[in-house]
Short mmCIF file of C-alpha atoms in Angstrom, two decimals:
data_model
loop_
_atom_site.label_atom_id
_atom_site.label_comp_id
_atom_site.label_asym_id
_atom_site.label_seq_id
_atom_site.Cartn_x
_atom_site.Cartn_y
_atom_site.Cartn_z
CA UNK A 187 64.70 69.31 -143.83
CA UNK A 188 62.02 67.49 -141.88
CA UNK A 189 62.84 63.91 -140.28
CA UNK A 190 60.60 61.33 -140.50
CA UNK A 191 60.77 57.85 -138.97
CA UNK A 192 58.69 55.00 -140.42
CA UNK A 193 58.51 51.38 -138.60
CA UNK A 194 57.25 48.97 -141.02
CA UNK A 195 58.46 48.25 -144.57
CA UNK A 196 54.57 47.03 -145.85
CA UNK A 197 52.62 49.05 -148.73
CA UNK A 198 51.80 51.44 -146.64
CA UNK A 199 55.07 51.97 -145.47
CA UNK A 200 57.46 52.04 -148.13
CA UNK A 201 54.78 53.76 -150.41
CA UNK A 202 54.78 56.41 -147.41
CA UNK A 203 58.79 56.25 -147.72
CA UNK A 204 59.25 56.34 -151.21
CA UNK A 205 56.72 59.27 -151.38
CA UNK A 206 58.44 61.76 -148.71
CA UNK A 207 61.67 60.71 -150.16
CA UNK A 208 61.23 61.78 -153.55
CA UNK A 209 60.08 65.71 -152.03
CA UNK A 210 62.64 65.80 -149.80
CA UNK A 211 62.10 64.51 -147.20
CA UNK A 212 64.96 62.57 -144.73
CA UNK A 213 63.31 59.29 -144.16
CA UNK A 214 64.29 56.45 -142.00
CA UNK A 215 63.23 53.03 -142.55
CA UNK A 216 62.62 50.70 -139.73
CA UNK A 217 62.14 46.88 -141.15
CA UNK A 218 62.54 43.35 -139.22
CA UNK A 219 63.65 41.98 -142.41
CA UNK A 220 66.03 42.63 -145.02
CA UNK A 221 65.11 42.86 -148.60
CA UNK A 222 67.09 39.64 -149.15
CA UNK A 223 65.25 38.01 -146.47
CA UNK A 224 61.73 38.98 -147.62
CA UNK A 225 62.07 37.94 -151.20
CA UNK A 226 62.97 34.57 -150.41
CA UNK A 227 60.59 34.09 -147.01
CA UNK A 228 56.87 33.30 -147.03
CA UNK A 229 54.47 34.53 -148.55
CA UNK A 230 53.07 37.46 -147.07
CA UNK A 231 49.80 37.50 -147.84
CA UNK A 232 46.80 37.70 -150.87
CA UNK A 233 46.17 41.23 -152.74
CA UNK A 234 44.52 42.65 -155.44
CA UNK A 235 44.73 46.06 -156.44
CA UNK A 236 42.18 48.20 -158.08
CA UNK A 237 42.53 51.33 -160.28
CA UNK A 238 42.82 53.44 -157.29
CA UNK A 239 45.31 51.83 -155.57
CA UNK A 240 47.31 51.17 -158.29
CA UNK A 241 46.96 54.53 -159.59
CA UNK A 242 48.64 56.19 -156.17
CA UNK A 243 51.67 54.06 -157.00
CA UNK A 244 51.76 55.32 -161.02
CA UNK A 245 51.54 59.12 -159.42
CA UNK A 246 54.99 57.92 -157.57
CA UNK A 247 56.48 56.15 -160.56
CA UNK A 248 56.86 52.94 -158.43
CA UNK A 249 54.72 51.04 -160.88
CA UNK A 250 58.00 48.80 -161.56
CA UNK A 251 55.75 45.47 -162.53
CA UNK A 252 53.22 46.56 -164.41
CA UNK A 253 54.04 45.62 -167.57
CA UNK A 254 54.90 42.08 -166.17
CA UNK A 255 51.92 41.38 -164.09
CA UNK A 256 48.56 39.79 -165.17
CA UNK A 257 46.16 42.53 -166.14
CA UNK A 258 42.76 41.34 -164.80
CA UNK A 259 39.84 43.13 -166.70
CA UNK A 260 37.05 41.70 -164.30
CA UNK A 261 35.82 40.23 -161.32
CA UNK A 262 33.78 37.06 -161.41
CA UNK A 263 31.15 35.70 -158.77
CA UNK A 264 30.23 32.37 -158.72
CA UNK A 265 27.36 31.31 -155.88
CA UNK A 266 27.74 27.90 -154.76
CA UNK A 267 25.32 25.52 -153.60
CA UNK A 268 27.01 23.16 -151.22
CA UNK A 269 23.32 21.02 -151.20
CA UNK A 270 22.99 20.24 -154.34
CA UNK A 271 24.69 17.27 -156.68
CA UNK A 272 28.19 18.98 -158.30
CA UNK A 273 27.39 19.02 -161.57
CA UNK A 274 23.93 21.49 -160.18
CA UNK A 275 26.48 22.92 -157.18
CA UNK A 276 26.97 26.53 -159.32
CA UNK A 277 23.60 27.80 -159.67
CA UNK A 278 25.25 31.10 -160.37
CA UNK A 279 27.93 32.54 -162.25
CA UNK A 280 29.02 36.12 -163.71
CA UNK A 281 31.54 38.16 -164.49
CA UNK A 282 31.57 41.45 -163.60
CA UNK A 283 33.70 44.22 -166.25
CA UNK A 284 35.83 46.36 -164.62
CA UNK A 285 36.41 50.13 -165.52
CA UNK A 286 40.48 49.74 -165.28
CA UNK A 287 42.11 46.97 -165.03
CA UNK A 288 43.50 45.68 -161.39
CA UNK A 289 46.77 43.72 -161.11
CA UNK A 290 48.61 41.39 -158.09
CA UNK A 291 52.56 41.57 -157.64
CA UNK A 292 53.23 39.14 -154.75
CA UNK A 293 54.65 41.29 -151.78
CA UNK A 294 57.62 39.79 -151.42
CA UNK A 295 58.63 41.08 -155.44
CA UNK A 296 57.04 44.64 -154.46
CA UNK A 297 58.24 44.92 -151.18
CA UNK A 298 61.90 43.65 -151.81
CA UNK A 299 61.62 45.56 -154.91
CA UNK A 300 61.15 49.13 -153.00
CA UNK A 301 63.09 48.36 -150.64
CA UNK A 302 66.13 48.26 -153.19
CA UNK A 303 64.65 51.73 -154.33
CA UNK A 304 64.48 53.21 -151.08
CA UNK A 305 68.36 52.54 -150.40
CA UNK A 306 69.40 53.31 -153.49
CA UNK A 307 67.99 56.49 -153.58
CA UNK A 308 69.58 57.76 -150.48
CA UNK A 309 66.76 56.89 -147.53
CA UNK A 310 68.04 55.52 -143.88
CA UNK A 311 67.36 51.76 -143.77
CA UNK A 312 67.52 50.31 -140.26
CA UNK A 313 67.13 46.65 -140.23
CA UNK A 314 65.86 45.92 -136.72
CA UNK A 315 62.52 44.79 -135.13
CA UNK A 316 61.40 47.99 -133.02
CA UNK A 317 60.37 47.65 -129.45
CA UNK A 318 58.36 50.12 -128.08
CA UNK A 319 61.47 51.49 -126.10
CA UNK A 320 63.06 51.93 -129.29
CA UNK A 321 60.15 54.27 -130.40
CA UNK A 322 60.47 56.20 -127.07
CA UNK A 323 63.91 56.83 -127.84
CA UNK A 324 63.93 57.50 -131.77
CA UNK A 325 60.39 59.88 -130.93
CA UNK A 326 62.25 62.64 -129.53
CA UNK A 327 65.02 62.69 -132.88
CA UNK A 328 62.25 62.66 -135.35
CA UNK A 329 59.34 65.43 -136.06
CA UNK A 330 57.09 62.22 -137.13
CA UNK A 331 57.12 58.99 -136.45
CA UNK A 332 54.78 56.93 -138.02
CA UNK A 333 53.89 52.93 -137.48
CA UNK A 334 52.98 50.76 -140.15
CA UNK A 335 54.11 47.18 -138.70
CA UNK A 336 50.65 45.73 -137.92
CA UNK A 337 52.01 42.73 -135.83
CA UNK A 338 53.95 42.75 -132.32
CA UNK A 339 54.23 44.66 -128.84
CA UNK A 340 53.76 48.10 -130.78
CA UNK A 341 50.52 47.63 -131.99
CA UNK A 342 49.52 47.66 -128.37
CA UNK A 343 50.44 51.39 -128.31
CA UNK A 344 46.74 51.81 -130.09
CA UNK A 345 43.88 51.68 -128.34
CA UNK A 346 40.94 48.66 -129.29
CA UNK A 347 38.53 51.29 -130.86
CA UNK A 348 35.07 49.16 -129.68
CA UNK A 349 32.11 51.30 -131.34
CA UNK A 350 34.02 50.76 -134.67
CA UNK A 351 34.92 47.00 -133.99
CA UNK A 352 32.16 44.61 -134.03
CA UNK A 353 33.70 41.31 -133.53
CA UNK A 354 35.54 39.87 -130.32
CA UNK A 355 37.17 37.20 -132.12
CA UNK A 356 38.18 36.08 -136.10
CA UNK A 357 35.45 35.31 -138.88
CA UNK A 358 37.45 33.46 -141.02
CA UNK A 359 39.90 30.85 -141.07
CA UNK A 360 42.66 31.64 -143.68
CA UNK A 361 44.52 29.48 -146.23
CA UNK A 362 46.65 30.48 -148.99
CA UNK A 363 48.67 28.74 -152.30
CA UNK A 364 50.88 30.55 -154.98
CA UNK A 365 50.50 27.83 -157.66
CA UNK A 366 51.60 26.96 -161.09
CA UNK A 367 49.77 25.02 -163.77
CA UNK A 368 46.62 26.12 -163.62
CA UNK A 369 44.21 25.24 -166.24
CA UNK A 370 42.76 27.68 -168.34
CA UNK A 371 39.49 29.10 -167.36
CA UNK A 372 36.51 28.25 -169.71
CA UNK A 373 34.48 30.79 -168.53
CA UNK A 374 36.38 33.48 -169.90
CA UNK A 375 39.12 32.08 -172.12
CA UNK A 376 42.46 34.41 -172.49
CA UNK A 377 40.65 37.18 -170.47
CA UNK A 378 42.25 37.15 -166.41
CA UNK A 379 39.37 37.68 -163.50
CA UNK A 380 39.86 37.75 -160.45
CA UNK A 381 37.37 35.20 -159.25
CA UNK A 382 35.30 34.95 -155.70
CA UNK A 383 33.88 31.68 -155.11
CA UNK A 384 30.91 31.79 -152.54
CA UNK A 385 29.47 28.55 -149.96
CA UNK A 386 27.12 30.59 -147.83
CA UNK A 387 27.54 28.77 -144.26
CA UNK A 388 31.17 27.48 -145.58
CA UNK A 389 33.02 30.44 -146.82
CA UNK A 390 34.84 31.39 -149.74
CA UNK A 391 37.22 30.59 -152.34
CA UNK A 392 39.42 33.00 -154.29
CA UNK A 393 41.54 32.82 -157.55
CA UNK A 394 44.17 35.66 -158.39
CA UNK A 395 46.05 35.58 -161.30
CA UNK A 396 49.60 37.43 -159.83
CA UNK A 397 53.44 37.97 -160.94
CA UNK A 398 55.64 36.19 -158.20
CA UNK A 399 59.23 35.48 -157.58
CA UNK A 400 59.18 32.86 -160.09
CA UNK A 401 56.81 34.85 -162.95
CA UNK A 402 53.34 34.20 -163.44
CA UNK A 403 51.13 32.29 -160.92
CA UNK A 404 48.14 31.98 -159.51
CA UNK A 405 46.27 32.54 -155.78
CA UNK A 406 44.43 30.30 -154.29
CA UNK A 407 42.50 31.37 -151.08
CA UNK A 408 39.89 29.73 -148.44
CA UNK A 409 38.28 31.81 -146.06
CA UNK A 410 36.21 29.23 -143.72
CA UNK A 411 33.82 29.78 -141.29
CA UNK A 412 35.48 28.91 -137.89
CA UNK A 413 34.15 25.81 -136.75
CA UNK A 414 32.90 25.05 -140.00
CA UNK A 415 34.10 22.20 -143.24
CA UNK A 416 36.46 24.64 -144.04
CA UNK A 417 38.16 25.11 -140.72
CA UNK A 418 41.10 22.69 -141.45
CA UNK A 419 44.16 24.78 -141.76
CA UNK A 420 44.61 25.08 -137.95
CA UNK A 421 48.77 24.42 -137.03
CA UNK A 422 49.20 23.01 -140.68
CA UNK A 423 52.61 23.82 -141.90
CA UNK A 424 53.93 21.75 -144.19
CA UNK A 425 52.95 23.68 -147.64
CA UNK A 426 52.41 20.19 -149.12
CA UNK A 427 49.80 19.71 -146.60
CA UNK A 428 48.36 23.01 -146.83
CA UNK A 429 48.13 22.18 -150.74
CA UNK A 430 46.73 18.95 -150.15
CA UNK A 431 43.77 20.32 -147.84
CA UNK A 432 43.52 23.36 -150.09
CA UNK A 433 42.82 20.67 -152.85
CA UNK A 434 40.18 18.61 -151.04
CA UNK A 435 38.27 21.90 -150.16
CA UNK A 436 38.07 22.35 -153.99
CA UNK A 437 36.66 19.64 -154.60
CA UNK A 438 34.03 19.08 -152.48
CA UNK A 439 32.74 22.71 -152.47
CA UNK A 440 33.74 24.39 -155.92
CA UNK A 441 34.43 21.04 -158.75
CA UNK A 442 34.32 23.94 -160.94
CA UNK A 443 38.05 25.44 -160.01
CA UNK A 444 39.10 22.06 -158.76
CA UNK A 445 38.87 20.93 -162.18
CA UNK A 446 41.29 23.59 -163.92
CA UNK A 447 43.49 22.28 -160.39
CA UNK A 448 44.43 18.69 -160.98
CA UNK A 449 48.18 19.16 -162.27
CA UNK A 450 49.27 22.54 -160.27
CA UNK A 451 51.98 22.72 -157.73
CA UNK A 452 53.65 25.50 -155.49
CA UNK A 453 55.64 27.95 -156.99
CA UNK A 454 58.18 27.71 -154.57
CA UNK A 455 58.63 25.92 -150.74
CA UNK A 456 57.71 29.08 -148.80
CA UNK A 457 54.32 29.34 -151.25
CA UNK A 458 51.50 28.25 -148.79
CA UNK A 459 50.20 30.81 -145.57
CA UNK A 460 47.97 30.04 -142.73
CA UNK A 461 46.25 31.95 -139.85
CA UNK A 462 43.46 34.05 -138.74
CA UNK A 463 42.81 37.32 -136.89
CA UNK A 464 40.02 39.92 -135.65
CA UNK A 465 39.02 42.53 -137.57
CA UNK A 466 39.61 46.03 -135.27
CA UNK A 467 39.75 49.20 -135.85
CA UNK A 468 42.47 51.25 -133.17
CA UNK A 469 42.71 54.56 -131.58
CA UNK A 470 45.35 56.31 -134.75
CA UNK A 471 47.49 58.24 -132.30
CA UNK A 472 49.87 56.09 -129.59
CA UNK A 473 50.99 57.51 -126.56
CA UNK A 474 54.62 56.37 -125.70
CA UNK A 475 55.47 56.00 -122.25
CA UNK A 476 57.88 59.38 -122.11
CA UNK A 477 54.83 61.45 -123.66
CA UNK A 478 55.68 61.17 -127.29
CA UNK A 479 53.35 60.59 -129.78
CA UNK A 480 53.10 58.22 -132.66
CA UNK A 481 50.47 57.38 -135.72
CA UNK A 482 49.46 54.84 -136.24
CA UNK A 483 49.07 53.50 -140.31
CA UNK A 484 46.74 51.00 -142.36
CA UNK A 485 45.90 48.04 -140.66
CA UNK A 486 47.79 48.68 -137.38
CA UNK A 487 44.83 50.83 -136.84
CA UNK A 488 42.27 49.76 -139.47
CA UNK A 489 42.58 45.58 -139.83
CA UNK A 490 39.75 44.45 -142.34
CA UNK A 491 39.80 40.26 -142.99
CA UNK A 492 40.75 39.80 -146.55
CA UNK A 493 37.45 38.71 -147.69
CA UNK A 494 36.82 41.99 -149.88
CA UNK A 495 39.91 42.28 -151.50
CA UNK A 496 40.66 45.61 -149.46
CA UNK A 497 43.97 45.17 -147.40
CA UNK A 498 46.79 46.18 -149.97
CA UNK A 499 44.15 48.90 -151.95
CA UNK A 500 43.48 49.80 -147.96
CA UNK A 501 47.05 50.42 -147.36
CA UNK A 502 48.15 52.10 -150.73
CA UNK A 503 44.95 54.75 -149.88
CA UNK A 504 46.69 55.53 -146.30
CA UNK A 505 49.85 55.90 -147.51
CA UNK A 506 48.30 58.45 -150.24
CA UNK A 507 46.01 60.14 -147.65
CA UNK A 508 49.06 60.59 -144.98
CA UNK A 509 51.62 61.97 -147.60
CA UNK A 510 49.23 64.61 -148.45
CA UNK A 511 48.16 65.07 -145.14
CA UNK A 512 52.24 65.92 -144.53
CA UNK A 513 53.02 67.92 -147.50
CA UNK A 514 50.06 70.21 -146.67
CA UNK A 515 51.23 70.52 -143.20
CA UNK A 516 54.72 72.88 -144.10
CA UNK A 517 56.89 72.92 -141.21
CA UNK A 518 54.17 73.23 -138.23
CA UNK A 519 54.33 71.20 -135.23
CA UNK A 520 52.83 66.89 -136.20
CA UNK A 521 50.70 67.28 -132.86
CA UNK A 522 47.70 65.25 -131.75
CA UNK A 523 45.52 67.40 -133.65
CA UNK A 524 47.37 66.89 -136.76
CA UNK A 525 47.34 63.26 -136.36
CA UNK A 526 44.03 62.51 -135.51
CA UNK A 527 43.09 64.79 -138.97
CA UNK A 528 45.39 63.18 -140.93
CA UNK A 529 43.67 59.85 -139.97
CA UNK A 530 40.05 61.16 -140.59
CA UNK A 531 41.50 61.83 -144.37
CA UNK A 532 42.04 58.00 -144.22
CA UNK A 533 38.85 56.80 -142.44
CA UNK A 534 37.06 58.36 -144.98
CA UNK A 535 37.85 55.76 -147.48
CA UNK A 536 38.25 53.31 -144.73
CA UNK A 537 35.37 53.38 -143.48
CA UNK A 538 33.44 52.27 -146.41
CA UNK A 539 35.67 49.33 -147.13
CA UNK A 540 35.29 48.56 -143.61
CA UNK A 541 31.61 48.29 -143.75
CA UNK A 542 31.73 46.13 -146.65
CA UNK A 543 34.15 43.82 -145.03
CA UNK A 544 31.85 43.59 -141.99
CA UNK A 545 28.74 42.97 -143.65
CA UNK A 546 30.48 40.55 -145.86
CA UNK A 547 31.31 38.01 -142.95
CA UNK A 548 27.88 37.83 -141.94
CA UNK A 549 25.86 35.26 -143.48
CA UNK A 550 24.58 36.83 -146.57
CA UNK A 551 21.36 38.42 -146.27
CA UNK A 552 18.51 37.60 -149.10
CA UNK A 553 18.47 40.62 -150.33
CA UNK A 554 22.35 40.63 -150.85
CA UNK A 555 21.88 37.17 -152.17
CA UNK A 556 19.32 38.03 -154.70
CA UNK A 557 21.83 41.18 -156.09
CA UNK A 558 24.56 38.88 -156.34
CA UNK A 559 22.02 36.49 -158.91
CA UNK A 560 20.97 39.50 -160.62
CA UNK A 561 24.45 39.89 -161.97
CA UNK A 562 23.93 36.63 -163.92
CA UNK A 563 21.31 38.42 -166.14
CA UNK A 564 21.95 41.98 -165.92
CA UNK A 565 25.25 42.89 -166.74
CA UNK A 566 25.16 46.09 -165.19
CA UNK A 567 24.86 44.72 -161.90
CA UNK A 568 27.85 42.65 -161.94
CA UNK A 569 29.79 45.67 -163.41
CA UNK A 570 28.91 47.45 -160.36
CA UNK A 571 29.67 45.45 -158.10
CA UNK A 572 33.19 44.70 -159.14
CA UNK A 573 33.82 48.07 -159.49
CA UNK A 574 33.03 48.40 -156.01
CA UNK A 575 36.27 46.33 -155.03
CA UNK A 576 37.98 49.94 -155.97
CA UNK A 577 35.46 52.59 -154.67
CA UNK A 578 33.36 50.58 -151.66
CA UNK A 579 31.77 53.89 -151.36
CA UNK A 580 29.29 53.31 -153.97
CA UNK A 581 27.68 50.32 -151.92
CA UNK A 582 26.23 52.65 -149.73
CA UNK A 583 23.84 53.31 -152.69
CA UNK A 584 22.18 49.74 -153.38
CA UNK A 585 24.20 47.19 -151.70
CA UNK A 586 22.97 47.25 -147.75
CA UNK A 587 19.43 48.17 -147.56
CA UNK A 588 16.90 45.97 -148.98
CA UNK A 589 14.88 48.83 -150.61
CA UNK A 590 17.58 50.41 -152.41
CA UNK A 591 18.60 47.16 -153.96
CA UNK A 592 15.69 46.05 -155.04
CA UNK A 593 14.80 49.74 -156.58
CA UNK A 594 18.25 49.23 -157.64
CA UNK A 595 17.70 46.03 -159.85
CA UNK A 596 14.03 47.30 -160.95
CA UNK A 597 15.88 49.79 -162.33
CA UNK A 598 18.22 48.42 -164.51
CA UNK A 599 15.92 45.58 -166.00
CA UNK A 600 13.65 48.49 -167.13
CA UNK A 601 16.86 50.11 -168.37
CA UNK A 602 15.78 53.28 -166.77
CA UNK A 603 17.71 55.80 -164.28
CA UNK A 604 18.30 53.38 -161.50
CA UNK A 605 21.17 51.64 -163.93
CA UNK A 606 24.06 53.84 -163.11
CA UNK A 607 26.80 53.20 -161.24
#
């Protein structure tokens, strides 16, 4: 039976887990944090997951929530205009269909959840924050050690890949509620959306409908551009605070949501999350300082900023690509070969949703800009472009190049060819 070791009880990670586990693999779990401890800490961060995603945990039967968790049937774009007078300040709106529905379990339910799972079913659970000695040590018990925790001295193990990492510093300026009492949406009454609220120069506001500790809730998310209106949030950490400023932000740049906002509060006193990081991609394979190797998985080697929605679908996609990159690997040696393949399996999803992310934290170009107010009068537009939060693939097509967009959009208004998706 082949031994696995796997630091890092995330998506990626306990999907990974759960996965070898149930074909028999011996897996040990490293986490930092028991399950106890995670379902009653902080909130860990925003997600959203697509078809795909979602999809890769059905395959596993570790869809424990589905049935309890908002089914969101769309994504909606509203385009702000920061400018103009508020009742003017939303010169477009849309809501784009989506093929199959997308859903949001808070990660402290999911994570706690498999966690349980993992034990239960027999898997190794080592509750201990792993140095990098540790991982020279366990490396030489294990035929595969993998790393999933994206935070600490490890993730120095992994190389700053430059040609694949544009910025030098963070984009956006993060903020995040778990709220109750949110007013119903008029736009789209008893249908749930995920909703993306765009400032161009400001940033961007979020709404996720989600199933936390305490049942149904909602997300509420700035992204601000550093330096900018938005960039508040810095050493904030009283969550009243962090509700407060998440509240004022509302109002002056989206009255729309702000309105549906006036009588929510926290769902709990570890509800609210602030921060910011750099988007980098890393080297996949870490060299450990008595020659063993480790890989590297999700965003300790591929960190997107959460402005596209991609993290958690991100994550779920490793985790599929690496399990099948083991299973079809039999009993032969995990080398450096074998790594760096089983990461190419990965990019190539990756990559695209990395792309998207990029080009999404630049100011909006006018193409882009004209697209997005396309959706408002051509419904297949916006479909397309929410379905591209699952497959960012298909934005290679008529998303980045003026020309193709604009061919694009010609085509659907004379309902011709250039329609599909």
């Amino acid at each position: 039976m082949r031994r696995v070791l796997i630091v890092g009880a995330g998506q990626s990670g306990l999907q990974l887990a759960l996965g070898l586990q149930s074909y028999g693999y011996e897996v040990t779990l490293m986490s930092n944090r028991t399950a106890d401890e995670i379902r009653t800490g902080r909130v860990m961060s925003t997600q959203c997951m697509f078809h795909t995603a979602l999809q890769h945990e059905r395959d596993l039967r570790l869809d424990f929530w589905e049935a309890q968790a908002p089914r969101i049937v769309g994504v909606g774009v509203s385009l702000a205009d920061p400018a103009a007078p508020a009742e003017l300040s939303r010169p477009v709106d849309w809501l784009g269909r989506l093929d199959a529905f997308a859903q949001s379990v808070d990660q402290r339910v999911k994570m706690a959840g498999w966690m349980d799972t993992f034990a239960r079913r027999g898997g190794q659970l080592v509750i201990h924050g792993a140095a990098v000695s540790d991982l020279d040590h366990f490396s030489r018990m294990y035929d595969l050690v993998l790393v999933s925790a994206g935070k600490g001295e490890i993730v120095s193990l992994f190389a700053r890949d430059a040609a694949r990492s544009p910025f030098g510093g963070p984009r956006r300026a993060l903020a995040v509620a778990y709220v109750h009492g949110l007013g119903p949406r008029p736009e789209h009454p008893g249908e749930d959306a995920a909703r993306c609220n765009l400032v161009p120069g400001v940033g961007e506001l979020f709404v996720i409908p989600t199933l936390t500790t305490g049942g149904r809730a909602d997300i509420l998310f700035w992204e601000g551009v550093p330096g900018g209106p938005l960039d508040v949030f810095e050493g904030v950490r009283d969550p009243a605070d962090v509700l407060s400023l998440v509240l004022e932000s509302m109002e002056r740049f989206t009255p729309w949501e702000y309105g549906r906002a006036t009588k929510i509060e926290l769902t709990d006193a570890n509800a609210t999350l602030c921060g910011r990081y750099t988007p980098t991609v890393r080297d996949p394979v870490g060299r450990l300082p008595g020659g063993g190797l480790v890989l590297g998985v999700a965003d300790v080697v591929v960190a997107n900023d959460p402005v596209t929605g991609q993290g958690s679908n991100s994550a779920s996609k490793c985790a599929a690509a690496y399990l099948h990159a083991i299973l079809a690997h039999g009993d032969r040696v995990f080398d450096e070969a074998w790594m760096r393949a089983a990461f190419d399996g990965f990019w190539a999803s990756a990559r695209h949703a990395t792309k998207w992310t990029n080009t999404m934290l630049e100011p909006p170009r006018d193409h882009v800009l004209r697209l997005i107010e396309a959706g408002a009068t051509l419904q297949p537009v916006a479909d397309r472009i929410a379905n591209g939060f699952d497959d960012p693939a298909d934005f290679e097509d008529f998303f980045y190049e003026e020309e193709r967009a604009e061919a694009y959009v010609a085509g659907v208004r004379a309902g011709g060819a250039g329609a599909g998706g």
